[in-house]
mmCIF file of C-alpha atoms and ligand atoms in Angstrom:
data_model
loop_
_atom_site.group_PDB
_atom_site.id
_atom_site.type_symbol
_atom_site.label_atom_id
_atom_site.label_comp_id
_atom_site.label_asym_id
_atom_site.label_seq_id
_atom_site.Cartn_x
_atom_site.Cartn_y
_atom_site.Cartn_z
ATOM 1 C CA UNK A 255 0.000 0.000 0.000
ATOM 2 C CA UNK A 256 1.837 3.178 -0.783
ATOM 3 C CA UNK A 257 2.127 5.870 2.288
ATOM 4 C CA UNK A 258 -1.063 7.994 3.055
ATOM 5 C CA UNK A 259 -0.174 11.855 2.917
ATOM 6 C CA UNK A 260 -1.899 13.763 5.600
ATOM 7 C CA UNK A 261 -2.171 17.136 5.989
ATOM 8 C CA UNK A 262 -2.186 18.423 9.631
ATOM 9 C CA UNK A 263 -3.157 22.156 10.103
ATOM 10 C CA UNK A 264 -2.991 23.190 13.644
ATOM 11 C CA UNK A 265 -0.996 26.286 15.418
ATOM 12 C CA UNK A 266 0.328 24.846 18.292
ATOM 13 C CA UNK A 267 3.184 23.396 18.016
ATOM 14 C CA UNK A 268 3.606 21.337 21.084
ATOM 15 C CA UNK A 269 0.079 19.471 19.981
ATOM 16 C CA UNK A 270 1.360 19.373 15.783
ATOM 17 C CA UNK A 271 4.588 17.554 17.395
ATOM 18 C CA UNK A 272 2.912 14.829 19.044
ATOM 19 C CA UNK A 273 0.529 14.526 16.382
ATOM 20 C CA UNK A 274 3.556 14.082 13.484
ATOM 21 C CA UNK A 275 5.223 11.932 16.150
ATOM 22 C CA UNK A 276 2.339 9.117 16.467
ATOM 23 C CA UNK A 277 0.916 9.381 12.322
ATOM 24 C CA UNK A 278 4.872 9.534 11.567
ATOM 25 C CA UNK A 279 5.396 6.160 13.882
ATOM 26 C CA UNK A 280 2.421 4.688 11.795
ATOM 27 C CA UNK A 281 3.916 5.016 8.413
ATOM 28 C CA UNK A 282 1.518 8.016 7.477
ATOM 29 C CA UNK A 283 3.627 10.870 5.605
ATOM 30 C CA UNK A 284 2.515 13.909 7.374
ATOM 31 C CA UNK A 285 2.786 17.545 6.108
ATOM 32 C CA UNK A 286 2.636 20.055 8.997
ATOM 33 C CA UNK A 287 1.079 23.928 8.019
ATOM 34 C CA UNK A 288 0.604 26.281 11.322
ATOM 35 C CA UNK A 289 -1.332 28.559 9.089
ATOM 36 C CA UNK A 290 -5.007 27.974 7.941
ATOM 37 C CA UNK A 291 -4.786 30.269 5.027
ATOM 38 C CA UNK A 292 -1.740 27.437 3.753
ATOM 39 C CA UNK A 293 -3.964 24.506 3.691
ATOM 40 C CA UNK A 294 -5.992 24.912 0.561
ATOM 41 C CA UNK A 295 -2.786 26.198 -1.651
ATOM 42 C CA UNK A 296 -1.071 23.140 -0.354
ATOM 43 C CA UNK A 297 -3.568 20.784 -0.738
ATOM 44 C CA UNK A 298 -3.515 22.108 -4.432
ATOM 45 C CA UNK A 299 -0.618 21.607 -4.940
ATOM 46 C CA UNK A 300 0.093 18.510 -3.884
ATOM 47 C CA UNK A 301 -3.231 16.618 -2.869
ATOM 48 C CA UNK A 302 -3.662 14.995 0.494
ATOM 49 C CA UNK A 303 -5.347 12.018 1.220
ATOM 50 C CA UNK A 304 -6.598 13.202 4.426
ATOM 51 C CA UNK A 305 -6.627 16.328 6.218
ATOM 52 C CA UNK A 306 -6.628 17.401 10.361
ATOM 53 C CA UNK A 307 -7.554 20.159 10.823
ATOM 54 C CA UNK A 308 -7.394 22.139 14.275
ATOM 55 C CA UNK A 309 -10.983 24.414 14.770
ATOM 56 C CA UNK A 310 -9.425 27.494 16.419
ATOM 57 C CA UNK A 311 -6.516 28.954 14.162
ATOM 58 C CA UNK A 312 -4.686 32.274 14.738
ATOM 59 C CA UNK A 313 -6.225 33.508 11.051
ATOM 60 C CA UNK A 314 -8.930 31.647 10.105
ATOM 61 C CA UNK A 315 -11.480 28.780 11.458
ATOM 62 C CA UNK A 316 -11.629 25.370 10.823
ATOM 63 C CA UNK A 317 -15.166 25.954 9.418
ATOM 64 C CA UNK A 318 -13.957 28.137 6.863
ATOM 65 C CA UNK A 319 -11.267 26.044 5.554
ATOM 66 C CA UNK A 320 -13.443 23.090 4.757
ATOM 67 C CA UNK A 321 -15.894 25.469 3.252
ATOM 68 C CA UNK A 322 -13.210 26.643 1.056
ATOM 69 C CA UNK A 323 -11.951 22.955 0.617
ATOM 70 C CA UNK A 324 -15.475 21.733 -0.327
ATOM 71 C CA UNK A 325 -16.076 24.495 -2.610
ATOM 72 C CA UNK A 326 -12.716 23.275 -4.889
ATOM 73 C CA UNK A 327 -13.158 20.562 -6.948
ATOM 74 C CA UNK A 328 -9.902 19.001 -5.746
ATOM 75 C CA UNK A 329 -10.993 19.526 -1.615
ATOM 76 C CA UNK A 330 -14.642 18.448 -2.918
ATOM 77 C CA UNK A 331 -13.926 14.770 -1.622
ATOM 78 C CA UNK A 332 -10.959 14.322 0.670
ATOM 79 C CA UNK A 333 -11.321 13.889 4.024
ATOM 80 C CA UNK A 334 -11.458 16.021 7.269
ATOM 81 C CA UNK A 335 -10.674 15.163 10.971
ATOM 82 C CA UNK A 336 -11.616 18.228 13.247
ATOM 83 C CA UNK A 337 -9.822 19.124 16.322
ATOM 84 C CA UNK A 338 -11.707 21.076 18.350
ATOM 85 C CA UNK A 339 -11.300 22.463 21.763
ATOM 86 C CA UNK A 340 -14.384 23.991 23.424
ATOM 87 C CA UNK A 341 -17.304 23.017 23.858
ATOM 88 C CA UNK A 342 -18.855 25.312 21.386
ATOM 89 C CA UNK A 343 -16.894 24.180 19.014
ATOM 90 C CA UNK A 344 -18.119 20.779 19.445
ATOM 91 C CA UNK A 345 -21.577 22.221 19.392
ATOM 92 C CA UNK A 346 -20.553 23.267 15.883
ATOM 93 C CA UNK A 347 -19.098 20.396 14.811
ATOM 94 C CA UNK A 348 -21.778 18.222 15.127
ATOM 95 C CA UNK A 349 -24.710 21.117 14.618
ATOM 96 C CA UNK A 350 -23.446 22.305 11.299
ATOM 97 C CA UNK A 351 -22.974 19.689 8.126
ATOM 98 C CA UNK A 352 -19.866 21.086 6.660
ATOM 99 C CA UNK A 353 -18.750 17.103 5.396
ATOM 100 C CA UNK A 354 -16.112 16.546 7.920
ATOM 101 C CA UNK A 355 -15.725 12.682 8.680
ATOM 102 C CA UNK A 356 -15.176 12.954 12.069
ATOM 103 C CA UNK A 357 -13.731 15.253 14.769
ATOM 104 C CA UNK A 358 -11.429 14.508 18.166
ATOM 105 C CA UNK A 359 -11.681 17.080 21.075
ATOM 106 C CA UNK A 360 -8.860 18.227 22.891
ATOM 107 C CA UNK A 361 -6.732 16.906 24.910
ATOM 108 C CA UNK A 362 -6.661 13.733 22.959
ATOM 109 C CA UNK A 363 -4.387 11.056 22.760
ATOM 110 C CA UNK A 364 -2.171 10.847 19.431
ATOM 111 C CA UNK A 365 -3.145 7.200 19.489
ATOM 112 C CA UNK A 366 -7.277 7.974 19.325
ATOM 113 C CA UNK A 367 -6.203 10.453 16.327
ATOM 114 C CA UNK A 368 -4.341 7.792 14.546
ATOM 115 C CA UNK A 369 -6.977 4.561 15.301
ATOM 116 C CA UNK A 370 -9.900 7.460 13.587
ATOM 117 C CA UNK A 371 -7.542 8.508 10.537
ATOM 118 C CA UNK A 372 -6.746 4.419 10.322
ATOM 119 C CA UNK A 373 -10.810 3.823 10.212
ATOM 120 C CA UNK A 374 -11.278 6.543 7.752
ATOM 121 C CA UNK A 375 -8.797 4.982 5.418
ATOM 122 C CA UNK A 376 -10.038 1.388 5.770
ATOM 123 C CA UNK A 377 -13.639 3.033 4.819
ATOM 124 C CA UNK A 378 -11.767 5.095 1.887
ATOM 125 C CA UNK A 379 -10.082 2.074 0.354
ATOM 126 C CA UNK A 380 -13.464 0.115 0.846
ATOM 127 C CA UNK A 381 -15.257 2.580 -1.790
ATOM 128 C CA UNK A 382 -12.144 3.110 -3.836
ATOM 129 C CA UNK A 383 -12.083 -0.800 -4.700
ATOM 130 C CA UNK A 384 -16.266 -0.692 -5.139
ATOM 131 C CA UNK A 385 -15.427 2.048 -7.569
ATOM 132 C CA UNK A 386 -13.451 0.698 -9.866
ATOM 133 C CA UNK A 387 -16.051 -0.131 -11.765
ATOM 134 C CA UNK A 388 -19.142 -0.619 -8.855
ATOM 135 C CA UNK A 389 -20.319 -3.171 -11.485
ATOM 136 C CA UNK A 390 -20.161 -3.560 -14.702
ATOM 137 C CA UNK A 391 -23.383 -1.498 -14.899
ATOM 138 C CA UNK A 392 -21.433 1.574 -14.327
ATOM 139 C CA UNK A 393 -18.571 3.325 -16.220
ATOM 140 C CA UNK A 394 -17.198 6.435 -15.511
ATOM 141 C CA UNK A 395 -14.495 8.698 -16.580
ATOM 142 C CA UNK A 396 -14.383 12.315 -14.825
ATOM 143 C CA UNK A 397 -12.040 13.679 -17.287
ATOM 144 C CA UNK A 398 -14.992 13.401 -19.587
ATOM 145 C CA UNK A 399 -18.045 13.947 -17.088
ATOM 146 C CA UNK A 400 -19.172 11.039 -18.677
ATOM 147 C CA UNK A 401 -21.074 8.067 -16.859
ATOM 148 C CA UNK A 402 -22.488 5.279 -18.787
ATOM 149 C CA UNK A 403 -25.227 2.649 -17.721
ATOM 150 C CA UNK A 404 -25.469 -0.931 -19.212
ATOM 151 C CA UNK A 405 -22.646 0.699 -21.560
ATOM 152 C CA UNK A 406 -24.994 4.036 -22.897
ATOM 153 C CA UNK A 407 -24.002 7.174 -21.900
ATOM 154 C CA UNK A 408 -26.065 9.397 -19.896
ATOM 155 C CA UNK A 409 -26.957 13.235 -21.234
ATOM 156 C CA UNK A 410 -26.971 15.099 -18.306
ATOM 157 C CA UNK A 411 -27.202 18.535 -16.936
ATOM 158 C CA UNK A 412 -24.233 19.490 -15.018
ATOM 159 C CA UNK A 413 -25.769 19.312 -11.513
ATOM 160 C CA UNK A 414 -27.265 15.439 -12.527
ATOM 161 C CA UNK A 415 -23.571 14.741 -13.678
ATOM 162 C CA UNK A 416 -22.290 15.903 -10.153
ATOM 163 C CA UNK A 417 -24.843 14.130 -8.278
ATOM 164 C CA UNK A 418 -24.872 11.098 -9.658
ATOM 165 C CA UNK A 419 -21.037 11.313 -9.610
ATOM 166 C CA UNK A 420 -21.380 11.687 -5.667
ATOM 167 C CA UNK A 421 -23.342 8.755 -5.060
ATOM 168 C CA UNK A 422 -21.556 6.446 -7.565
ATOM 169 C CA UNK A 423 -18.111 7.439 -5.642
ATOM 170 C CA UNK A 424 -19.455 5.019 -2.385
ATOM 171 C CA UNK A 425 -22.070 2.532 -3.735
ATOM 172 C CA UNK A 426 -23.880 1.782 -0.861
ATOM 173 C CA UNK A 427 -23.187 4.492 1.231
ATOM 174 C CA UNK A 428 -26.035 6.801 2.199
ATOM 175 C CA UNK A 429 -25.151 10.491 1.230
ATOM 176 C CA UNK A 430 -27.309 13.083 3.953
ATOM 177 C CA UNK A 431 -29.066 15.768 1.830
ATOM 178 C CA UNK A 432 -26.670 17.921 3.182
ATOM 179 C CA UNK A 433 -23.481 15.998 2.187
ATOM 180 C CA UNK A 434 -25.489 16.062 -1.253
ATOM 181 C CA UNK A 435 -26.072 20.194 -1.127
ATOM 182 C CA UNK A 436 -22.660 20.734 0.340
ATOM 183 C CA UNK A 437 -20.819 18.655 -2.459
ATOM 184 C CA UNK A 438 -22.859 19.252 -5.778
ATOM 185 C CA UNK A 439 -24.376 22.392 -5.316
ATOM 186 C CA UNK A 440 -20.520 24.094 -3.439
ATOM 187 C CA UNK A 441 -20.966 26.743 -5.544
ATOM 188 C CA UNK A 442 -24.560 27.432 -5.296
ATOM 189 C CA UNK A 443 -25.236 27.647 -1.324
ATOM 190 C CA UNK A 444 -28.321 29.835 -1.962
ATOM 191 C CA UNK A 445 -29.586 26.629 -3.882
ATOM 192 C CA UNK A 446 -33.117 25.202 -2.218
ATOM 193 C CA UNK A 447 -32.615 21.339 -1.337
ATOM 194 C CA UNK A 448 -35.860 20.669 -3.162
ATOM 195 C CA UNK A 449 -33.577 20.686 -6.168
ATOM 196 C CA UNK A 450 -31.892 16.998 -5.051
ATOM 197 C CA UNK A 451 -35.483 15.973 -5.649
ATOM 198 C CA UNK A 452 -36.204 17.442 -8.342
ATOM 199 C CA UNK A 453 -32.752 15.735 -10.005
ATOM 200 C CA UNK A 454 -33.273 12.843 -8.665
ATOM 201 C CA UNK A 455 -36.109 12.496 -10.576
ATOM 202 C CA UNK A 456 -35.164 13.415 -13.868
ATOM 203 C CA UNK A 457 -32.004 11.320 -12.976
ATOM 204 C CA UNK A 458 -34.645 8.152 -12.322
ATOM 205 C CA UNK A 459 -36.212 8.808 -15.474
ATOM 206 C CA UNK A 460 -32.757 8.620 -17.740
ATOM 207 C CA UNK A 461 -32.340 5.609 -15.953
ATOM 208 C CA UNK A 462 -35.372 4.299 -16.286
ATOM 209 C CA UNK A 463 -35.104 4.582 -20.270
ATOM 210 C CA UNK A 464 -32.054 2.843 -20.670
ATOM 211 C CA UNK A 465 -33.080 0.011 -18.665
ATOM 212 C CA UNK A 466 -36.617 0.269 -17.298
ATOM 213 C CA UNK A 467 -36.814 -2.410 -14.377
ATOM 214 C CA UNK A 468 -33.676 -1.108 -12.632
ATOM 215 C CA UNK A 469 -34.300 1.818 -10.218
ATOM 216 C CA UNK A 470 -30.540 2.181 -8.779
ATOM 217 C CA UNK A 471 -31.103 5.408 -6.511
ATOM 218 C CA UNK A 472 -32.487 4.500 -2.874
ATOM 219 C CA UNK A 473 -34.430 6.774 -1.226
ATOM 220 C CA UNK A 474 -33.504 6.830 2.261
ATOM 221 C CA UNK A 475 -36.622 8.965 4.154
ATOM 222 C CA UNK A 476 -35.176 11.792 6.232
ATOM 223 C CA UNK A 477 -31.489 11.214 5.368
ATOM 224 C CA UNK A 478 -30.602 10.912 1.800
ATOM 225 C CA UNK A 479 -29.622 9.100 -0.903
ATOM 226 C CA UNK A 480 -27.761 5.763 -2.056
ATOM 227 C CA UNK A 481 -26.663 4.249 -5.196
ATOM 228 C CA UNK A 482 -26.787 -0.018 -4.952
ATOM 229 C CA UNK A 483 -23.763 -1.311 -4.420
HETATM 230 CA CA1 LIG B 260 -5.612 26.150 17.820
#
């Protein structure tokens, strides 16, 4: 398995130390910014496959970096530990659906930080290998916004591409309507989240006419919405 990059953005540097100490000692190849405003140029730059990311930073929050991360298509998908300190903070954590895939409150131990970064990879490599292809009802290629099902290709509007995208990056997993808003409509925050309905429907209905028994998208009532694994 090559070595996980991680991106660690947190100010103090007595906490950053014992964090690059315990991912180091696990193999993980950590990159270590004090600065919030780095972490998006970096992760440009050079992608991470995971990012921790402290709440409280001398020029910026937490909250707004994975905004800004989410909002990029190449910060769309990776993943986010929080560290958070207060209890507010918390509060905002869990109250607010900004995509992060999990959060550890200070004071932690190093060793909790790596055992949730380990689970989030085992999960990661999990959909990566479902991916590639889900099934061989399924082909897509990014590059070309292009999905085809039972080998035709789909015409799509841009926001069907991008969800349908979503939910065929993790068959099986359950996307929250918020995950959904936050990742497909980024760039349109104003957007109303009738409008997953709405494309869900028309998404059905392409379906639907290339092979009319099959009905991949699950409806999951008050969370969200699946593609079969
Ligand atoms: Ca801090």
């Amino acid at each position: 398995m090559q070595t996980l990059k991680i991106l660690l953005v947190e100010d103090e540097q007595a906490i950053a130390d014992t964090l690059l100490y315990a991912l180091g000692s696990e193999g993980f190849s950590v990159r270590h910014v004090l600065l919030g405003r780095e972490a998006l140029p970096a992760h440009i730059a050079s992608p991470f496959d995971l990012i921790i990311l402290d709440v409280g930073l001398p020029d910026t929050t937490g909250f707004e970096i994975i905004k800004a991360l989410r909002a990029d298509p190449a910060g769309r998908d990776v993943p986010v530990i929080f560290l958070t300190a207060r209890a507010d903070e918390i509060d905002r954590v869990l109250g607010l659906e900004l995509g992060a895939d999990d959060y550890v409150v200070k004071p932690f131990s190093p060793r909790e930080v790596a055992a949730r970064v380990r689970a989030i990879v085992r999960r990661e490599a999990r959909f990566r290998t479902s991916n590639e292809p889900p099934t061989a009802l399924w082909r897509h290629d990014p590059d070309a916004m292009r999905i085809e099902f039972h080998g035709q290709a789909l015409a799509m509007t841009r926001y069907e591409y991008l969800l349908l995208a979503l939910l065929l990056s993790a068959p099986g997993r359950v996307f929250t309507r918020e995950q959904i808003m936050s990742r497909v409509w980024a760039h349109a925050p104003d957007t109303d989240d009738r409008s997953i309905d709405t494309h869900v429907k028309t998404l059905r209905a392409k379906l639907r006419a290339i092979a009319p028994q099959s009905d991949p998208i699950q409806t999951h009532r008050g969370t969200g919405y699946s593609l079969l694994p």
